[in-house]
GROMACS .gro file of C-alpha atoms in nm:
model
  453
    1MET     CA    1   0.014  -0.004  -0.042
    2LEU     CA    2   0.263   0.238   0.073
    3ILE     CA    3   0.434   0.181  -0.208
    4ARG     CA    4   0.122   0.210  -0.450
    5SER     CA    5   0.042   0.525  -0.271
    6VAL     CA    6   0.394   0.652  -0.356
    7ALA     CA    7   0.359   0.532  -0.684
    8HIS     CA    8   0.072   0.757  -0.759
    9SER     CA    9   0.155   1.088  -0.587
   10LEU     CA   10   0.511   1.051  -0.828
   11ILE     CA   11   0.441   0.862  -1.178
   12PRO     CA   12   0.148   1.091  -1.384
   13HIS     CA   13  -0.190   0.845  -1.458
   14GLU     CA   14  -0.063   0.821  -1.785
   15VAL     CA   15   0.236   0.686  -1.702
   16LEU     CA   16   0.170   0.492  -1.450
   17ARG     CA   17  -0.151   0.315  -1.574
   18PRO     CA   18   0.017   0.132  -1.911
   19VAL     CA   19   0.333   0.048  -1.659
   20LEU     CA   20   0.130  -0.171  -1.361
   21SER     CA   21  -0.118  -0.286  -1.667
   22PHE     CA   22   0.235  -0.495  -1.812
   23ALA     CA   23   0.317  -0.612  -1.447
   24SER     CA   24  -0.023  -0.731  -1.461
   25ARG     CA   25   0.029  -0.890  -1.761
   26PHE     CA   26   0.424  -1.011  -1.705
   27LEU     CA   27   0.218  -1.151  -1.379
   28SER     CA   28  -0.018  -1.337  -1.475
   29SER     CA   29   0.221  -1.471  -1.768
   30ARG     CA   30   0.455  -1.658  -1.545
   31PHE     CA   31   0.236  -1.774  -1.295
   32SER     CA   32  -0.052  -1.892  -1.452
   33ASN     CA   33  -0.153  -2.259  -1.571
   34THR     CA   34  -0.357  -2.085  -1.925
   35LEU     CA   35  -0.214  -2.024  -2.205
   36THR     CA   36  -0.428  -1.742  -2.400
   37LEU     CA   37  -0.376  -1.730  -2.791
   38VAL     CA   38  -0.459  -1.472  -3.005
   39VAL     CA   39  -0.640  -1.488  -3.345
   40GLU     CA   40  -0.711  -1.133  -3.530
   41GLU     CA   41  -0.946  -1.083  -3.788
   42ASN     CA   42  -0.667  -0.935  -3.998
   43GLY     CA   43  -0.829  -0.600  -4.215
   44PHE     CA   44  -0.773  -0.669  -4.532
   45ILE     CA   45  -0.602  -0.999  -4.526
   46ARG     CA   46  -0.840  -1.185  -4.382
   47ASP     CA   47  -0.757  -1.482  -4.118
   48GLU     CA   48  -0.781  -1.833  -4.262
   49LEU     CA   49  -0.831  -1.940  -3.922
   50TYR     CA   50  -0.991  -1.629  -3.755
   51ASP     CA   51  -1.264  -1.741  -4.043
   52ALA     CA   52  -1.344  -2.079  -3.987
   53ALA     CA   53  -1.348  -2.031  -3.579
   54GLU     CA   54  -1.640  -1.759  -3.658
   55ILE     CA   55  -1.838  -2.077  -3.829
   56TYR     CA   56  -1.747  -2.296  -3.617
   57LEU     CA   57  -1.821  -2.046  -3.261
   58ARG     CA   58  -2.178  -2.045  -3.443
   59THR     CA   59  -2.228  -2.454  -3.381
   60LYS     CA   60  -2.086  -2.400  -2.982
   61ILE     CA   61  -2.324  -2.079  -2.892
   62GLY     CA   62  -2.529  -2.238  -2.590
   63PRO     CA   63  -2.745  -2.185  -2.298
   64ALA     CA   64  -2.469  -1.985  -2.060
   65VAL     CA   65  -2.493  -1.711  -2.366
   66GLY     CA   66  -2.635  -1.424  -2.259
   67ARG     CA   67  -2.594  -1.202  -2.570
   68LEU     CA   68  -2.557  -1.281  -2.892
   69ARG     CA   69  -2.616  -1.061  -3.260
   70ILE     CA   70  -2.909  -1.144  -3.472
   71ARG     CA   71  -2.882  -1.027  -3.861
   72LYS     CA   72  -2.987  -1.113  -4.218
   73THR     CA   73  -2.965  -1.087  -4.545
   74HIS     CA   74  -3.305  -1.089  -4.826
   75LYS     CA   75  -2.999  -1.421  -4.984
   76GLN     CA   76  -2.991  -1.619  -4.666
   77LYS     CA   77  -3.292  -1.918  -4.620
   78GLU     CA   78  -3.179  -1.873  -4.194
   79PHE     CA   79  -3.144  -1.632  -3.833
   80THR     CA   80  -2.751  -1.584  -3.858
   81LEU     CA   81  -2.599  -1.559  -3.501
   82SER     CA   82  -2.275  -1.430  -3.361
   83LEU     CA   83  -2.102  -1.302  -3.003
   84LEU     CA   84  -2.096  -0.997  -2.917
   85ASN     CA   85  -1.809  -0.830  -2.755
   86ASP     CA   86  -1.661  -1.016  -2.459
   87GLU     CA   87  -1.891  -1.297  -2.472
   88GLU     CA   88  -1.820  -1.591  -2.399
   89ILE     CA   89  -1.753  -1.964  -2.539
   90VAL     CA   90  -1.645  -2.315  -2.374
   91ASP     CA   91  -1.642  -2.594  -2.623
   92ARG     CA   92  -1.497  -2.988  -2.510
   93TYR     CA   93  -1.251  -3.127  -2.786
   94ASP     CA   94  -1.085  -3.495  -2.687
   95GLY     CA   95  -1.167  -3.484  -2.367
   96PHE     CA   96  -1.053  -3.135  -2.275
   97ASP     CA   97  -1.198  -2.780  -2.204
   98VAL     CA   98  -1.116  -2.468  -2.347
   99ARG     CA   99  -1.258  -2.055  -2.394
  100TRP     CA  100  -1.369  -1.907  -2.664
  101LYS     CA  101  -1.365  -1.516  -2.617
  102TYR     CA  102  -1.473  -1.227  -2.918
  103ILE     CA  103  -1.384  -0.899  -2.843
  104CYS     CA  104  -1.369  -0.616  -3.060
  105VAL     CA  105  -1.272  -0.326  -3.001
  106ARG     CA  106  -1.247   0.057  -3.121
  107SER     CA  107  -0.863   0.113  -3.340
  108SER     CA  108  -0.643   0.359  -3.189
  109ASN     CA  109  -0.494   0.434  -3.489
  110CYS     CA  110  -0.831   0.418  -3.649
  111PRO     CA  111  -1.179   0.555  -3.444
  112THR     CA  112  -1.384   0.393  -3.767
  113ARG     CA  113  -1.261   0.082  -3.741
  114GLU     CA  114  -1.339  -0.156  -3.528
  115GLU     CA  115  -1.062  -0.507  -3.416
  116LYS     CA  116  -1.215  -0.792  -3.436
  117SER     CA  117  -0.982  -1.083  -3.291
  118PHE     CA  118  -1.109  -1.433  -3.069
  119GLN     CA  119  -0.903  -1.531  -2.780
  120LEU     CA  120  -0.860  -1.865  -2.731
  121THR     CA  121  -0.731  -2.002  -2.380
  122PHE     CA  122  -0.679  -2.305  -2.246
  123PRO     CA  123  -0.424  -2.448  -1.954
  124LYS     CA  124  -0.090  -2.427  -2.055
  125LYS     CA  125   0.065  -2.816  -2.019
  126LEU     CA  126  -0.184  -2.815  -2.341
  127LYS     CA  127  -0.072  -2.633  -2.582
  128GLU     CA  128   0.120  -2.910  -2.803
  129ARG     CA  129  -0.235  -3.107  -2.818
  130VAL     CA  130  -0.420  -2.711  -2.922
  131ILE     CA  131  -0.253  -2.657  -3.152
  132GLY     CA  132  -0.147  -2.992  -3.349
  133SER     CA  133  -0.444  -3.152  -3.320
  134TYR     CA  134  -0.756  -2.903  -3.167
  135LEU     CA  135  -0.693  -2.597  -3.394
  136PRO     CA  136  -0.678  -2.811  -3.732
  137TYR     CA  137  -0.991  -2.928  -3.680
  138VAL     CA  138  -1.163  -2.527  -3.672
  139LEU     CA  139  -0.996  -2.526  -3.915
  140ALA     CA  140  -1.088  -2.819  -4.138
  141ARG     CA  141  -1.512  -2.782  -3.948
  142GLY     CA  142  -1.497  -2.413  -4.078
  143GLU     CA  143  -1.444  -2.514  -4.388
  144GLU     CA  144  -1.673  -2.814  -4.361
  145ILE     CA  145  -1.974  -2.599  -4.261
  146ARG     CA  146  -1.953  -2.351  -4.498
  147GLU     CA  147  -1.974  -2.535  -4.808
  148GLU     CA  148  -2.291  -2.724  -4.627
  149LYS     CA  149  -2.441  -2.327  -4.586
  150ARG     CA  150  -2.313  -2.190  -4.927
  151ALA     CA  151  -2.577  -2.104  -5.218
  152VAL     CA  152  -2.408  -2.334  -5.557
  153ARG     CA  153  -2.349  -2.050  -5.867
  154ILE     CA  154  -2.388  -2.099  -6.235
  155TYR     CA  155  -2.135  -1.891  -6.504
  156SER     CA  156  -2.185  -1.791  -6.821
  157THR     CA  157  -1.866  -1.622  -7.012
  158ASP     CA  158  -2.195  -1.456  -7.166
  159CYS     CA  159  -2.263  -1.220  -6.831
  160PRO     CA  160  -1.874  -1.166  -6.817
  161ASP     CA  161  -1.864  -0.983  -6.347
  162LYS     CA  162  -1.862  -0.625  -6.365
  163GLN     CA  163  -1.457  -0.623  -6.273
  164GLY     CA  164  -1.371  -0.794  -6.680
  165ALA     CA  165  -1.341  -1.141  -6.538
  166TYR     CA  166  -1.508  -1.395  -6.813
  167TRP     CA  167  -1.719  -1.583  -6.618
  168GLY     CA  168  -1.996  -1.376  -6.449
  169SER     CA  169  -2.240  -1.584  -6.201
  170VAL     CA  170  -2.582  -1.579  -5.963
  171ILE     CA  171  -2.735  -1.789  -5.743
  172LEU     CA  172  -2.809  -2.172  -5.838
  173GLN     CA  173  -3.237  -2.123  -5.784
  174HIS     CA  174  -3.305  -2.492  -5.892
  175PRO     CA  175  -3.425  -2.723  -5.672
  176ALA     CA  176  -3.299  -3.078  -5.818
  177SER     CA  177  -3.204  -3.304  -5.632
  178PHE     CA  178  -3.187  -3.668  -5.705
  179ASP     CA  179  -3.496  -3.775  -5.443
  180THR     CA  180  -3.682  -3.533  -5.696
  181LEU     CA  181  -3.497  -3.674  -6.012
  182ALA     CA  182  -3.717  -3.897  -6.247
  183LEU     CA  183  -3.440  -4.143  -6.283
  184ASP     CA  184  -3.440  -4.526  -6.233
  185SER     CA  185  -3.355  -4.581  -5.897
  186ASP     CA  186  -3.036  -4.819  -6.020
  187LEU     CA  187  -2.952  -4.533  -6.239
  188LYS     CA  188  -2.950  -4.307  -5.930
  189ARG     CA  189  -2.763  -4.527  -5.699
  190MET     CA  190  -2.473  -4.572  -5.938
  191ILE     CA  191  -2.478  -4.218  -6.007
  192ILE     CA  192  -2.477  -4.155  -5.637
  193GLY     CA  193  -2.218  -4.351  -5.575
  194ASP     CA  194  -1.938  -4.249  -5.827
  195LEU     CA  195  -1.950  -3.843  -5.746
  196GLU     CA  196  -1.951  -3.995  -5.370
  197LYS     CA  197  -1.638  -4.254  -5.427
  198PHE     CA  198  -1.446  -3.923  -5.677
  199VAL     CA  199  -1.479  -3.637  -5.415
  200GLU     CA  200  -1.327  -3.942  -5.122
  201ARG     CA  201  -1.041  -4.019  -5.331
  202LYS     CA  202  -0.801  -3.726  -5.336
  203GLU     CA  203  -0.465  -3.886  -5.216
  204PHE     CA  204  -0.569  -4.230  -5.438
  205TYR     CA  205  -0.540  -3.962  -5.760
  206LYS     CA  206  -0.257  -3.771  -5.609
  207LYS     CA  207  -0.097  -4.138  -5.553
  208VAL     CA  208  -0.144  -4.249  -5.873
  209GLY     CA  209  -0.001  -3.939  -6.092
  210ARG     CA  210  -0.372  -3.838  -6.188
  211ALA     CA  211  -0.557  -3.531  -6.245
  212TRP     CA  212  -0.809  -3.490  -5.999
  213LYS     CA  213  -1.099  -3.383  -6.270
  214ARG     CA  214  -1.442  -3.728  -6.337
  215GLY     CA  215  -1.574  -3.681  -6.744
  216TYR     CA  216  -1.975  -3.736  -6.762
  217LEU     CA  217  -2.126  -3.786  -7.066
  218LEU     CA  218  -2.496  -3.709  -7.052
  219TYR     CA  219  -2.675  -3.887  -7.398
  220GLY     CA  220  -3.054  -3.926  -7.512
  221PRO     CA  221  -3.319  -3.727  -7.595
  222PRO     CA  222  -3.467  -3.341  -7.615
  223GLY     CA  223  -3.629  -3.346  -7.278
  224THR     CA  224  -3.534  -3.646  -7.072
  225GLY     CA  225  -3.392  -3.482  -6.780
  226LYS     CA  226  -2.989  -3.385  -6.906
  227SER     CA  227  -2.968  -3.045  -6.719
  228THR     CA  228  -3.191  -3.069  -6.440
  229LEU     CA  229  -2.893  -3.381  -6.411
  230ILE     CA  230  -2.654  -3.158  -6.385
  231ALA     CA  231  -2.815  -2.963  -6.188
  232ALA     CA  232  -2.924  -3.228  -5.877
  233MET     CA  233  -2.462  -3.312  -5.912
  234ALA     CA  234  -2.454  -2.959  -5.855
  235ASN     CA  235  -2.629  -2.941  -5.536
  236TYR     CA  236  -2.550  -3.265  -5.343
  237LEU     CA  237  -2.234  -3.183  -5.426
  238LYS     CA  238  -2.246  -2.840  -5.299
  239PHE     CA  239  -1.974  -2.733  -5.683
  240ASP     CA  240  -2.016  -2.477  -5.889
  241ILE     CA  241  -2.134  -2.464  -6.225
  242TYR     CA  242  -1.941  -2.324  -6.534
  243ASP     CA  243  -2.196  -2.329  -6.886
  244LEU     CA  244  -1.953  -2.384  -7.168
  245GLU     CA  245  -2.083  -2.165  -7.440
  246LEU     CA  246  -1.797  -2.304  -7.752
  247SER     CA  247  -2.019  -2.076  -7.949
  248SER     CA  248  -1.873  -1.788  -7.745
  249VAL     CA  249  -1.456  -1.924  -7.771
  250TYR     CA  250  -1.249  -1.858  -8.078
  251SER     CA  251  -0.883  -2.036  -8.085
  252ASN     CA  252  -0.807  -2.237  -7.846
  253SER     CA  253  -0.596  -1.946  -7.641
  254ASP     CA  254  -0.935  -1.806  -7.593
  255LEU     CA  255  -1.034  -2.138  -7.416
  256LYS     CA  256  -0.716  -2.205  -7.210
  257ARG     CA  257  -0.785  -1.846  -7.054
  258VAL     CA  258  -1.178  -1.928  -7.006
  259LEU     CA  259  -1.110  -2.228  -6.853
  260LEU     CA  260  -0.834  -2.191  -6.619
  261SER     CA  261  -1.027  -1.899  -6.465
  262THR     CA  262  -1.257  -2.172  -6.328
  263SER     CA  263  -1.205  -2.299  -5.919
  264ASN     CA  264  -1.210  -2.604  -5.784
  265ARG     CA  265  -1.476  -2.773  -5.677
  266SER     CA  266  -1.742  -2.748  -5.983
  267ILE     CA  267  -1.845  -2.905  -6.278
  268LEU     CA  268  -1.796  -2.748  -6.587
  269VAL     CA  269  -2.061  -2.826  -6.840
  270ILE     CA  270  -2.073  -2.814  -7.198
  271GLU     CA  271  -2.409  -2.895  -7.389
  272ASP     CA  272  -2.474  -2.972  -7.753
  273ILE     CA  273  -2.097  -3.096  -7.789
  274ASP     CA  274  -2.263  -3.249  -8.111
  275CYS     CA  275  -2.370  -2.899  -8.216
  276SER     CA  276  -2.075  -2.767  -8.158
  277SER     CA  277  -1.929  -3.003  -8.416
  278SER     CA  278  -1.955  -2.634  -8.654
  279LYS     CA  279  -1.735  -2.364  -8.467
  280VAL     CA  280  -1.508  -2.681  -8.328
  281HIS     CA  281  -1.215  -2.690  -8.609
  282VAL     CA  282  -1.027  -3.072  -8.786
  283ARG     CA  283  -0.773  -3.113  -8.963
  284GLN     CA  284  -0.725  -3.490  -9.087
  285ASP     CA  285  -0.348  -3.393  -9.286
  286ASP     CA  286  -0.179  -3.135  -9.033
  287GLY     CA  287  -0.050  -3.473  -8.827
  288GLY     CA  288  -0.121  -3.427  -8.600
  289ASP     CA  289  -0.204  -3.737  -8.261
  290ASP     CA  290  -0.296  -4.055  -8.343
  291ASP     CA  291  -0.662  -3.958  -8.189
  292GLY     CA  292  -0.782  -3.764  -8.498
  293GLY     CA  293  -0.802  -3.422  -8.321
  294GLY     CA  294  -0.555  -3.153  -8.557
  295GLY     CA  295  -0.379  -2.906  -8.456
  296GLY     CA  296  -0.385  -2.533  -8.511
  297TYR     CA  297  -0.289  -2.361  -8.732
  298ILE     CA  298  -0.206  -2.005  -8.887
  299GLY     CA  299  -0.394  -1.866  -9.099
  300TYR     CA  300  -0.336  -1.611  -9.332
  301TYR     CA  301  -0.668  -1.361  -9.503
  302GLN     CA  302  -0.567  -1.056  -9.741
  303GLY     CA  303  -0.148  -1.121  -9.586
  304GLN     CA  304  -0.235  -1.102  -9.246
  305GLU     CA  305  -0.150  -1.325  -8.962
  306LEU     CA  306  -0.472  -1.486  -8.769
  307GLU     CA  307  -0.462  -1.672  -8.444
  308PRO     CA  308  -0.550  -2.050  -8.440
  309ARG     CA  309  -0.936  -2.108  -8.482
  310LEU     CA  310  -1.028  -2.367  -8.180
  311THR     CA  311  -0.950  -2.751  -8.204
  312LEU     CA  312  -1.084  -3.060  -8.137
  313SER     CA  313  -0.699  -3.151  -7.971
  314GLY     CA  314  -0.750  -2.775  -7.817
  315ILE     CA  315  -1.086  -2.934  -7.588
  316LEU     CA  316  -0.866  -3.272  -7.593
  317ASN     CA  317  -0.595  -3.104  -7.431
  318PHE     CA  318  -0.805  -2.973  -7.139
  319ILE     CA  319  -0.998  -3.307  -7.106
  320ASP     CA  320  -0.719  -3.579  -7.015
  321GLY     CA  321  -0.346  -3.289  -7.125
  322LEU     CA  322  -0.141  -3.174  -6.935
  323TRP     CA  323  -0.377  -2.806  -6.839
  324SER     CA  324  -0.661  -3.091  -6.695
  325SER     CA  325  -0.401  -3.092  -6.371
  326CYS     CA  326  -0.407  -2.692  -6.361
  327GLY     CA  327  -0.739  -2.789  -6.026
  328ASP     CA  328  -0.839  -2.995  -5.815
  329GLU     CA  329  -1.221  -3.175  -5.784
  330ARG     CA  330  -1.353  -3.051  -6.071
  331ILE     CA  331  -1.618  -3.243  -6.250
  332ILE     CA  332  -1.668  -3.262  -6.681
  333VAL     CA  333  -1.998  -3.334  -6.775
  334PHE     CA  334  -2.134  -3.294  -7.229
  335THR     CA  335  -2.446  -3.344  -7.298
  336THR     CA  336  -2.550  -3.426  -7.631
  337ASN     CA  337  -2.859  -3.587  -7.812
  338HIS     CA  338  -2.685  -3.760  -8.118
  339LYS     CA  339  -2.390  -3.972  -7.930
  340GLU     CA  340  -2.314  -4.165  -8.288
  341ARG     CA  341  -2.206  -3.790  -8.397
  342LEU     CA  342  -1.918  -3.772  -8.193
  343ASP     CA  343  -1.561  -3.794  -8.178
  344PRO     CA  344  -1.480  -4.095  -8.117
  345ALA     CA  345  -1.078  -3.909  -7.922
  346LEU     CA  346  -1.395  -3.744  -7.660
  347LEU     CA  347  -1.593  -4.162  -7.590
  348ARG     CA  348  -1.330  -4.317  -7.485
  349PRO     CA  349  -1.182  -4.359  -7.114
  350GLY     CA  350  -1.017  -4.137  -6.952
  351ARG     CA  351  -1.192  -3.833  -7.117
  352MET     CA  352  -1.582  -3.909  -7.040
  353ASP     CA  353  -1.503  -4.202  -6.815
  354VAL     CA  354  -1.894  -4.230  -6.676
  355HIS     CA  355  -2.144  -4.278  -6.985
  356ILE     CA  356  -2.548  -4.161  -6.891
  357ASN     CA  357  -2.809  -4.260  -7.086
  358LEU     CA  358  -3.126  -4.065  -7.023
  359SER     CA  359  -3.387  -4.189  -7.196
  360TYR     CA  360  -3.787  -4.203  -7.262
  361CYS     CA  361  -3.995  -4.181  -6.932
  362THR     CA  362  -4.051  -4.560  -6.682
  363PRO     CA  363  -4.298  -4.658  -6.513
  364GLU     CA  364  -3.999  -4.587  -6.226
  365ALA     CA  365  -3.978  -4.225  -6.355
  366PHE     CA  366  -4.380  -4.152  -6.410
  367ALA     CA  367  -4.407  -4.286  -6.025
  368ILE     CA  368  -4.139  -4.034  -5.946
  369LEU     CA  369  -4.342  -3.721  -6.134
  370ALA     CA  370  -4.711  -3.868  -5.970
  371SER     CA  371  -4.572  -3.800  -5.652
  372ASN     CA  372  -4.329  -3.487  -5.710
  373TYR     CA  373  -4.651  -3.359  -5.916
  374LEU     CA  374  -4.929  -3.452  -5.701
  375ASN     CA  375  -4.849  -3.643  -5.462
  376VAL     CA  376  -5.015  -3.942  -5.517
  377ASP     CA  377  -4.726  -4.237  -5.343
  378ASP     CA  378  -4.898  -4.509  -5.396
  379GLY     CA  379  -5.059  -4.585  -5.707
  380SER     CA  380  -5.352  -4.669  -5.573
  381HIS     CA  381  -5.516  -4.515  -5.805
  382ARG     CA  382  -5.819  -4.656  -6.061
  383LEU     CA  383  -5.605  -4.489  -6.380
  384TYR     CA  384  -5.267  -4.582  -6.240
  385GLY     CA  385  -5.238  -4.961  -6.430
  386GLU     CA  386  -5.302  -4.762  -6.806
  387ILE     CA  387  -5.086  -4.560  -6.681
  388GLU     CA  388  -4.802  -4.766  -6.648
  389GLU     CA  389  -4.942  -5.028  -6.991
  390LEU     CA  390  -4.890  -4.719  -7.218
  391ILE     CA  391  -4.532  -4.608  -7.076
  392ARG     CA  392  -4.349  -4.881  -7.138
  393SER     CA  393  -4.529  -4.914  -7.541
  394VAL     CA  394  -4.424  -4.535  -7.640
  395ASP     CA  395  -4.140  -4.298  -7.626
  396VAL     CA  396  -4.286  -4.041  -7.455
  397THR     CA  397  -3.927  -3.744  -7.238
  398PRO     CA  398  -4.000  -3.679  -6.904
  399ALA     CA  399  -4.063  -3.329  -7.025
  400GLU     CA  400  -4.402  -3.412  -7.221
  401VAL     CA  401  -4.484  -3.600  -6.915
  402THR     CA  402  -4.466  -3.302  -6.662
  403GLU     CA  403  -4.669  -3.100  -6.909
  404GLU     CA  404  -4.985  -3.285  -6.803
  405LEU     CA  405  -4.928  -3.297  -6.488
  406ILE     CA  406  -4.881  -2.956  -6.436
  407LYS     CA  407  -5.149  -2.817  -6.625
  408ASN     CA  408  -5.438  -2.926  -6.364
  409GLU     CA  409  -5.457  -3.027  -5.972
  410ASP     CA  410  -5.700  -3.252  -6.027
  411VAL     CA  411  -5.499  -3.578  -6.027
  412ASP     CA  412  -5.851  -3.693  -6.220
  413LEU     CA  413  -5.756  -3.488  -6.476
  414ALA     CA  414  -5.414  -3.493  -6.470
  415PHE     CA  415  -5.417  -3.833  -6.515
  416GLU     CA  416  -5.665  -3.894  -6.840
  417GLY     CA  417  -5.404  -3.594  -6.978
  418VAL     CA  418  -5.093  -3.788  -6.934
  419ILE     CA  419  -5.403  -4.182  -7.088
  420ASP     CA  420  -5.460  -3.870  -7.354
  421LEU     CA  421  -5.078  -3.779  -7.518
  422LEU     CA  422  -4.988  -4.158  -7.472
  423ARG     CA  423  -5.263  -4.282  -7.711
  424LYS     CA  424  -5.155  -3.999  -7.902
  425ARG     CA  425  -4.792  -4.165  -7.933
  426LYS     CA  426  -4.874  -4.524  -7.979
  427THR     CA  427  -5.154  -4.381  -8.240
  428GLY     CA  428  -4.935  -4.150  -8.408
  429ALA     CA  429  -4.639  -4.463  -8.366
  430VAL     CA  430  -4.879  -4.693  -8.481
  431VAL     CA  431  -4.913  -4.524  -8.825
  432GLU     CA  432  -4.588  -4.383  -8.868
  433GLU     CA  433  -4.499  -4.811  -8.882
  434GLU     CA  434  -4.748  -4.935  -9.105
  435GLU     CA  435  -4.590  -4.594  -9.288
  436SER     CA  436  -4.312  -4.735  -9.294
  437VAL     CA  437  -4.357  -4.995  -9.416
  438GLN     CA  438  -4.611  -4.957  -9.756
  439ARG     CA  439  -4.275  -4.746  -9.765
  440LEU     CA  440  -4.041  -5.067  -9.785
  441ASN     CA  441  -4.268  -5.215  -9.994
  442GLY     CA  442  -4.360  -4.985 -10.228
  443GLU     CA  443  -3.912  -5.012 -10.295
  444SER     CA  444  -3.899  -5.338 -10.322
  445SER     CA  445  -4.090  -5.383 -10.546
  446PHE     CA  446  -3.945  -5.049 -10.754
  447ASP     CA  447  -3.662  -5.264 -10.771
  448ASN     CA  448  -3.812  -5.604 -10.837
  449LYS     CA  449  -3.951  -5.518 -11.189
  450ASP     CA  450  -3.582  -5.328 -11.249
  451VAL     CA  451  -3.381  -5.622 -11.181
  452VAL     CA  452  -3.698  -5.749 -11.446
  453ASN     CA  453  -3.693  -5.527 -11.658
   0.00000   0.00000   0.00000
């Protein structure tokens, strides 16, 4: 007390306060059994651990916390809770407890800016376990939660962003999921299993020296759900979609610039690849590779040198060449209505690893559509059997059936509309078959007369 009173009388208050604060921290660090780690936001450069801790701690808020900040933007589906200044959370991990405290103060250099940090306090003897095990767990769990909550986006080169980047994006609002997808159950299980196996095999791809990517070919008539399947894959994996229009790509170098600006954990979609054959330049006599892809060439027009056009070999190089290794965890999806028109070089394994035939509507697919649109689940409706029998005998796409189902909320009227569609389709198929037989008989008679003459 004597020393304190002398100090107060002899040392100015503005000098004494920081001295006493330093002494308090010094004695606390020397004789305390706890250690405190400070995780700062770091202003303009976001700290990875701070961001992970902020996301992770939202899932650990318990009844002991007295005050919380709550907010919601118009794009968010749920409210967001976060800690207020000086609030604490106790987290238990692997048999020991740690204490998190949120600190938010005004910056001494800039009063309008806030300095935010988390203080992590734990027994000193647990230092190695916290740094070596607990904090990596927080980082990984924070990333998992971020991916679970992240909105899937669809990117296009047709609408570049305001900063002039190649890709512009919007949030993917498509509600497609594998539960509501009108596909046979065995096919859905195969696709889901293949996707899950792909995302879990990072170390395998690294060990065997292959790029961590997977190629899919979706083929079948228009209206069989190719685009819907892509949306379901993106929603299931939480992968962004990059929709590439080859008609907007002029050359191989342009293709490189566009594709190198895509992100990891994404799905690159090239739809109707068979319709792009006129855009893709293929040289048959340029000494290209054995896939028949051909290479680019320098052309001349009125004495001016032109840049090489987009070539099949340029596309193949991004599918399984050296450029394919520029990025991780990527899926490439090609769609086509006419698989037979594709160059064989595109179809081989390693480029399109999985070929998925999306064909006409089946009874099982119709059952899913009836459940989705009319909440008819048990198949007991009086018209169900007739519809199933007709579907087996005609070619009709899920899109055509869907159009009939959404016309009426009344189940009877909607099912009658489907039956009418199927009957007309069946009658048309019979007439077409008869006309085909007549044409064939006519050609045969002409051939016989020609031979006799």
